[in-house]
Short mmCIF file of C-alpha atoms in Angstrom, two decimals:
data_model
loop_
_atom_site.label_atom_id
_atom_site.label_comp_id
_atom_site.label_asym_id
_atom_site.label_seq_id
_atom_site.Cartn_x
_atom_site.Cartn_y
_atom_site.Cartn_z
CA MET A 1 11.36 -104.34 -36.43
CA THR A 2 7.86 -104.59 -38.13
CA ASP A 3 4.55 -102.99 -36.75
CA LEU A 4 3.72 -105.79 -35.37
CA GLY A 5 7.00 -106.57 -33.24
CA GLU A 6 6.38 -103.10 -31.96
CA PHE A 7 3.30 -103.81 -31.17
CA LEU A 8 3.64 -106.67 -29.24
CA ARG A 9 6.45 -105.60 -27.81
CA ALA A 10 4.55 -102.16 -26.44
CA CYS A 11 0.97 -104.12 -25.35
CA ARG A 12 4.03 -106.66 -23.03
CA ALA A 13 5.90 -103.74 -21.54
CA ARG A 14 2.15 -102.82 -19.56
CA VAL A 15 1.57 -105.91 -18.67
CA SER A 16 3.08 -106.65 -14.98
CA ALA A 17 3.32 -110.19 -14.47
CA GLU A 18 1.24 -109.63 -10.62
CA GLN A 19 -1.57 -108.86 -13.89
CA VAL A 20 -1.49 -112.06 -15.15
CA GLY A 21 -1.02 -114.16 -11.58
CA LEU A 22 2.96 -114.99 -12.23
CA PRO A 23 4.95 -114.16 -9.16
CA THR A 24 6.45 -110.67 -8.69
CA SER A 25 10.08 -111.59 -7.29
CA GLY A 26 12.65 -110.77 -8.83
CA HIS A 27 14.52 -107.89 -10.45
CA ARG A 28 13.13 -107.16 -13.45
CA ARG A 29 15.71 -104.94 -16.14
CA VAL A 30 12.48 -103.51 -18.31
CA PRO A 31 8.72 -103.04 -17.29
CA GLY A 32 6.12 -106.08 -18.18
CA LEU A 33 5.92 -109.45 -18.87
CA ARG A 34 9.24 -111.04 -19.70
CA ARG A 35 9.00 -112.98 -22.99
CA GLU A 36 9.21 -116.23 -21.80
CA GLU A 37 6.26 -115.38 -19.42
CA LEU A 38 4.14 -114.28 -22.21
CA ALA A 39 5.38 -117.26 -24.18
CA SER A 40 4.09 -119.70 -21.48
CA LEU A 41 0.62 -118.08 -21.46
CA ALA A 42 -0.24 -118.83 -24.89
CA GLY A 43 1.05 -121.83 -25.70
CA VAL A 44 3.93 -121.13 -27.72
CA SER A 45 7.69 -120.95 -27.01
CA VAL A 46 9.77 -118.29 -26.49
CA ASP A 47 12.09 -118.54 -29.36
CA TYR A 48 8.48 -117.90 -31.61
CA VAL A 49 7.71 -114.86 -29.27
CA VAL A 50 11.32 -113.53 -29.89
CA ARG A 51 11.16 -114.44 -33.92
CA LEU A 52 8.19 -112.78 -34.20
CA GLU A 53 8.87 -109.90 -32.21
CA GLN A 54 12.09 -109.33 -34.27
CA GLY A 55 9.95 -110.23 -37.36
CA ARG A 56 11.44 -113.39 -38.52
CA VAL A 57 8.39 -115.06 -38.71
CA LYS A 58 7.41 -116.64 -41.68
CA SER A 59 3.63 -117.61 -41.14
CA ALA A 60 1.47 -117.07 -38.09
CA SER A 61 -2.32 -118.78 -37.74
CA PRO A 62 -5.15 -116.92 -36.48
CA ALA A 63 -5.17 -119.42 -33.77
CA ILE A 64 -1.62 -118.36 -32.46
CA LEU A 65 -2.62 -114.87 -32.82
CA THR A 66 -5.45 -115.07 -30.50
CA ALA A 67 -3.88 -116.60 -27.83
CA LEU A 68 -0.90 -114.17 -27.21
CA ALA A 69 -3.81 -110.93 -27.94
CA ARG A 70 -5.59 -112.72 -24.92
CA ALA A 71 -2.81 -113.68 -22.79
CA LEU A 72 -1.77 -109.72 -23.18
CA GLY A 73 -5.05 -109.08 -21.96
CA LEU A 74 -6.10 -106.83 -25.13
CA ARG A 75 -9.51 -105.31 -26.26
CA PRO A 76 -11.78 -106.41 -28.97
CA ASP A 77 -9.73 -103.27 -31.28
CA GLU A 78 -6.47 -103.75 -29.79
CA GLU A 79 -6.75 -107.66 -31.31
CA GLU A 80 -7.85 -106.42 -34.35
CA TYR A 81 -5.28 -104.06 -34.94
CA LEU A 82 -2.62 -107.33 -34.10
CA LEU A 83 -4.46 -109.30 -36.72
CA ARG A 84 -4.28 -106.65 -39.32
CA CYS A 85 -0.27 -106.20 -38.67
CA ALA A 86 -0.13 -109.63 -39.36
CA ALA A 87 -2.28 -109.67 -42.34
CA GLU A 88 0.11 -106.50 -43.74
CA ALA A 89 3.59 -108.09 -42.82
CA GLY A 90 2.26 -111.06 -44.96
CA ILE A 91 2.29 -113.75 -41.46
CA SER A 92 -0.90 -114.45 -41.44
CA GLY A 93 -4.42 -115.29 -43.58
CA GLY A 94 -5.79 -112.39 -43.01
CA THR A 95 -6.49 -109.75 -45.91
CA LYS A 96 -4.29 -106.70 -46.32
CA SER A 97 -5.70 -103.80 -46.44
CA ALA A 98 -7.53 -101.82 -49.94
CA ALA A 99 -5.51 -99.34 -51.99
CA THR A 100 -7.41 -95.74 -50.47
CA ARG A 101 -9.83 -93.86 -52.72
CA LYS A 102 -10.75 -90.07 -52.27
CA GLN A 103 -13.30 -89.34 -49.49
CA GLN A 104 -16.52 -87.83 -51.18
CA VAL A 105 -19.71 -87.38 -48.69
CA PRO A 106 -22.85 -88.30 -50.60
CA GLN A 107 -25.47 -85.92 -50.83
CA ALA A 108 -27.92 -87.68 -48.18
CA THR A 109 -25.27 -87.01 -45.28
CA ARG A 110 -24.91 -83.33 -46.32
CA VAL A 111 -29.06 -82.97 -46.07
CA LEU A 112 -28.93 -84.74 -42.42
CA LEU A 113 -26.22 -81.95 -41.40
CA ASP A 114 -28.29 -79.51 -42.61
CA SER A 115 -30.94 -80.86 -40.84
CA MET A 116 -29.08 -80.83 -37.43
CA VAL A 117 -29.25 -77.55 -36.05
CA ASN A 118 -29.48 -77.45 -32.42
CA VAL A 119 -26.52 -79.92 -32.42
CA PRO A 120 -22.59 -80.08 -33.30
CA ALA A 121 -21.91 -82.55 -36.03
CA LEU A 122 -19.39 -83.24 -38.39
CA VAL A 123 -18.73 -86.21 -40.86
CA LEU A 124 -14.94 -87.28 -40.12
CA GLY A 125 -13.34 -90.16 -42.73
CA ARG A 126 -10.20 -91.55 -42.95
CA ARG A 127 -6.78 -90.01 -40.44
CA MET A 128 -9.94 -87.95 -39.46
CA ASP A 129 -10.06 -86.14 -41.25
CA ILE A 130 -13.20 -83.01 -41.19
CA LEU A 131 -15.13 -83.60 -44.55
CA ALA A 132 -18.41 -82.25 -43.88
CA TRP A 133 -19.76 -80.03 -41.14
CA ASN A 134 -22.75 -77.59 -39.87
CA SER A 135 -22.90 -74.34 -38.53
CA LEU A 136 -23.30 -74.86 -34.98
CA SER A 137 -20.07 -77.58 -34.93
CA ALA A 138 -17.88 -74.68 -36.89
CA ALA A 139 -19.33 -72.32 -34.17
CA LEU A 140 -18.22 -74.78 -31.51
CA PHE A 141 -14.99 -75.83 -32.53
CA THR A 142 -13.70 -73.46 -35.60
CA ASP A 143 -14.19 -72.10 -39.25
CA TYR A 144 -13.15 -74.49 -40.97
CA SER A 145 -13.95 -72.98 -44.23
CA GLN A 146 -10.54 -70.72 -43.45
CA LEU A 147 -8.70 -73.23 -43.48
CA PRO A 148 -6.55 -75.02 -45.90
CA ALA A 149 -7.58 -78.82 -46.45
CA LYS A 150 -4.99 -80.37 -45.13
CA GLN A 151 -5.34 -78.93 -41.88
CA ARG A 152 -8.93 -79.79 -42.07
CA ASN A 153 -8.39 -82.87 -39.72
CA HIS A 154 -9.72 -83.80 -36.29
CA ILE A 155 -6.30 -84.89 -34.71
CA TRP A 156 -4.28 -82.09 -36.52
CA LEU A 157 -6.22 -79.25 -34.81
CA THR A 158 -6.21 -81.00 -31.58
CA PHE A 159 -2.67 -80.92 -31.42
CA LEU A 160 -1.31 -77.85 -33.82
CA ALA A 161 -4.08 -74.93 -33.33
CA PRO A 162 -3.66 -73.58 -29.98
CA GLU A 163 -7.61 -71.76 -30.48
CA VAL A 164 -8.98 -75.68 -30.88
CA ARG A 165 -6.35 -77.19 -28.57
CA GLY A 166 -7.56 -74.38 -25.96
CA LEU A 167 -10.61 -75.91 -25.88
CA TYR A 168 -10.83 -78.76 -24.12
CA GLU A 169 -10.61 -78.66 -20.10
CA ASN A 170 -8.50 -81.97 -20.38
CA TRP A 171 -6.76 -81.88 -23.14
CA GLU A 172 -4.07 -83.79 -22.46
CA LYS A 173 -6.54 -86.85 -22.72
CA VAL A 174 -8.42 -85.77 -25.70
CA ALA A 175 -5.49 -85.71 -27.42
CA GLN A 176 -3.79 -89.25 -26.02
CA GLU A 177 -7.09 -90.39 -27.45
CA CYS A 178 -6.86 -89.40 -30.94
CA VAL A 179 -3.63 -90.34 -31.18
CA ALA A 180 -4.70 -93.77 -30.41
CA TYR A 181 -7.80 -93.45 -32.88
CA LEU A 182 -4.89 -92.56 -35.13
CA ARG A 183 -3.06 -95.40 -34.52
CA MET A 184 -6.14 -97.96 -35.03
CA ASP A 185 -6.48 -95.55 -38.99
CA ALA A 186 -2.90 -96.91 -39.42
CA GLY A 187 -3.21 -100.54 -38.73
CA ARG A 188 -6.36 -100.21 -41.45
CA TYR A 189 -3.91 -97.90 -43.96
CA PRO A 190 -0.85 -98.72 -43.18
CA ASN A 191 0.28 -98.03 -46.64
CA ASP A 192 -1.79 -94.33 -47.12
CA PRO A 193 0.70 -91.88 -48.16
CA GLU A 194 -1.37 -89.03 -46.80
CA LEU A 195 -1.74 -90.25 -42.96
CA ALA A 196 1.95 -90.78 -43.44
CA ARG A 197 2.80 -87.01 -43.93
CA LEU A 198 -0.43 -86.73 -41.13
CA VAL A 199 2.14 -88.43 -38.60
CA GLY A 200 5.15 -86.60 -39.81
CA GLU A 201 4.45 -83.61 -39.10
CA LEU A 202 2.79 -83.99 -36.01
CA SER A 203 5.79 -85.95 -34.87
CA MET A 204 8.27 -83.29 -35.98
CA LYS A 205 6.09 -80.80 -34.20
CA ASP A 206 4.73 -81.81 -31.43
CA PRO A 207 6.72 -83.96 -28.19
CA ASP A 208 3.58 -85.11 -27.19
CA PHE A 209 2.35 -86.39 -30.22
CA ARG A 210 5.86 -88.36 -31.02
CA ARG A 211 5.88 -89.52 -27.25
CA TRP A 212 2.36 -91.15 -27.19
CA TRP A 213 2.41 -92.17 -30.97
CA SER A 214 5.39 -94.71 -30.00
CA ASP A 215 3.46 -96.00 -27.01
CA HIS A 216 1.47 -97.48 -30.07
CA ARG A 217 -2.02 -97.68 -27.99
CA VAL A 218 -4.88 -98.00 -30.10
CA ARG A 219 -8.41 -97.63 -29.90
CA ALA A 220 -11.56 -97.55 -31.58
CA GLN A 221 -13.66 -95.08 -31.05
CA ARG A 222 -16.24 -95.19 -29.03
CA PRO A 223 -18.81 -92.81 -27.66
CA GLY A 224 -18.19 -90.39 -24.44
CA ARG A 225 -18.20 -86.61 -23.53
CA LYS A 226 -15.94 -83.71 -23.01
CA GLU A 227 -15.37 -80.84 -21.49
CA PHE A 228 -15.69 -77.71 -23.22
CA VAL A 229 -14.44 -73.90 -22.53
CA HIS A 230 -15.85 -71.63 -24.92
CA ALA A 231 -14.68 -67.79 -25.78
CA VAL A 232 -18.97 -67.36 -26.45
CA ALA A 233 -20.79 -70.19 -24.86
CA GLY A 234 -18.83 -70.37 -22.11
CA GLU A 235 -18.57 -73.78 -20.03
CA LEU A 236 -19.99 -77.09 -22.08
CA SER A 237 -19.86 -80.23 -20.52
CA LEU A 238 -21.22 -82.28 -23.91
CA ASP A 239 -21.44 -86.41 -24.79
CA PHE A 240 -20.15 -87.24 -27.85
CA GLN A 241 -21.51 -90.10 -30.33
CA VAL A 242 -19.30 -91.42 -33.24
CA LEU A 243 -21.91 -93.24 -36.08
CA ASP A 244 -20.60 -95.43 -38.84
CA LEU A 245 -22.12 -94.73 -42.32
CA ARG A 246 -23.22 -97.27 -44.44
CA SER A 247 -23.51 -95.11 -47.22
CA ALA A 248 -19.88 -94.35 -47.39
CA THR A 249 -16.79 -96.40 -46.52
CA ASP A 250 -15.14 -95.28 -43.63
CA GLN A 251 -17.05 -91.98 -42.75
CA SER A 252 -18.45 -91.70 -39.65
CA LEU A 253 -20.97 -88.85 -38.13
CA LEU A 254 -20.09 -87.65 -34.70
CA VAL A 255 -21.97 -85.87 -33.43
CA TYR A 256 -22.19 -83.60 -29.51
CA THR A 257 -25.53 -83.65 -27.59
CA ALA A 258 -25.75 -81.80 -23.71
CA GLU A 259 -27.61 -83.38 -21.00
CA PRO A 260 -32.05 -82.21 -21.00
CA ASN A 261 -32.71 -79.26 -18.45
CA SER A 262 -29.02 -78.65 -18.13
CA ALA A 263 -26.58 -75.31 -18.20
CA SER A 264 -24.78 -77.33 -21.19
CA GLU A 265 -27.53 -77.56 -23.01
CA GLN A 266 -28.89 -73.27 -21.94
CA ALA A 267 -25.30 -72.62 -23.42
CA LEU A 268 -25.87 -74.82 -26.34
CA THR A 269 -28.94 -73.54 -27.68
CA PHE A 270 -26.94 -69.95 -26.67
CA LEU A 271 -24.53 -70.94 -29.65
CA ALA A 272 -26.74 -72.02 -31.39
CA GLY A 273 -28.57 -68.85 -31.84
CA TRP A 274 -25.13 -66.98 -31.87
CA ALA A 275 -24.55 -68.93 -34.68
CA ALA A 276 -28.17 -68.31 -36.76
CA THR A 277 -27.16 -64.21 -36.37
CA GLU A 278 -23.88 -64.60 -37.70
CA THR A 279 -23.51 -64.14 -41.35
CA PRO A 280 -21.84 -67.12 -43.21
CA THR A 281 -18.13 -67.33 -44.41
CA PRO A 282 -18.04 -69.12 -48.17
CA ALA A 283 -16.59 -72.57 -47.70
CA ALA A 284 -15.64 -72.93 -51.44
CA GLU A 285 -12.16 -71.55 -51.53
CA ALA A 286 -10.20 -71.66 -48.28
CA THR A 287 -7.78 -68.69 -47.51
CA GLY A 288 -5.69 -70.63 -45.06
CA SER A 289 -6.36 -68.29 -41.53
CA SER A 290 -7.40 -69.91 -38.24
CA ARG A 291 -9.55 -67.96 -36.18
CA ARG A 292 -10.70 -68.43 -32.65
CA PRO A 293 -14.09 -70.56 -32.27
CA GLY A 294 -16.51 -67.48 -30.76
CA THR A 295 -15.01 -64.77 -32.44
CA ALA A 296 -15.28 -65.60 -35.90
CA PRO A 297 -18.33 -66.36 -38.28
CA PRO A 298 -18.67 -69.80 -38.59
CA ALA A 299 -19.12 -71.61 -41.59
CA GLY A 300 -20.19 -75.09 -43.07
CA ASP A 301 -20.02 -77.32 -45.81
CA SER A 302 -23.35 -77.25 -46.29
CA LYS A 303 -26.17 -74.35 -46.73
CA GLU A 304 -26.47 -72.85 -43.36
CA GLN A 305 -30.17 -73.68 -41.51
CA PRO A 306 -31.22 -70.88 -38.41
CA GLY A 307 -30.76 -72.05 -34.80
CA ALA A 308 -32.20 -72.10 -31.54
CA GLN A 309 -32.26 -68.49 -30.66
CA GLY A 310 -30.87 -68.02 -27.64
CA THR A 311 -30.08 -66.50 -23.59
CA PRO A 312 -26.95 -66.14 -22.89
CA PRO A 313 -26.22 -68.82 -20.42
CA ALA A 314 -25.77 -68.53 -16.54
CA ASN A 315 -22.79 -68.02 -15.27
#
C-alpha cells in the first residue's frame, strides 16, 4: 500500500457515519466510514476508492482528490498532504518534491537571532532540525552546542532526551503535534534519507512515536501555547509563533513569548538574566554530552548577547 492509500484509509477510519450525516445502524467491523460511504460522499465508484487505497490507480484528477478531501473533512494542510502524496505516486498532475539541499542559515538571520535577547528563539529547518539558536533558547531547553549535529532536532529531543521531555507539562500533546509536523514534512520530501533515518530511529526507540506515526495525522506548524516546568525559572506559560523565513527555503523562526506583566514574563526575564551571567560554551565542536536545562551554561549558534537582569520569579 502506498503512502496515499495508507493516509486515505487512516483518515476514513477517523470519520464516523454520524459526523457526515449517514445512518449509524448496523454492525461495523471497523471504525469510521466504509469505502462505499466515502465513495458516495465524494461522487466516485467504490471500486475506484478500493483501487486508490491499494495503489492500483494510474491517474487521479485534482478534482477527484479534492472531492475525497471534502468528504473526509480534511483541513487545508491535510488536503495539501493528500495532493502531495498523489503527486509522489505519479497519479496526479502535481509537482514532485525537489531534491533536498544542504541547510544553511543566512547571516542576516543569525544577526536577527543575536538581537533577540529577551525571547527564546530557534531557526528550524527540514525535519525540524535546529539550525541556529540564541542563548535564551539554550537556557530554556538544553545546551545545543554540547549535542552531536544529528541530535539537534526538535522532535528527536522531544522524544529521546529526558531533560527536554521533562520540560513539558503536557508532553503527550506536544509530542503528538511534533509527529504530525514531521509527517507533513515527509509529504514534502518523501525521499529524504535523513528523514527516513530519523523516523527509523524514533520508531525503534519509542513506542509512542511508532504508534502515533502509524496514525498518519498531519499538521502544518501553527501558533499556540506551551506550559514548561524549568529547573531554574520554574513554571512558564509561553506563547509560540512559527514564522517563515523568506531568505531561506524550508526554514522558519520559532519564537516564545510571555504575556506582559505575567508571572511567566517575570520568570523568563529571570532566566534571561541568569543566561547572561553564565560563561557560554563554544558551539564550534559538539562533544555529545547532554545536560539538563538550568544546570549547564547555555550556548548558541551565534555570539551570545547580554540578557536582561532579573530577580527570581515568585513562587
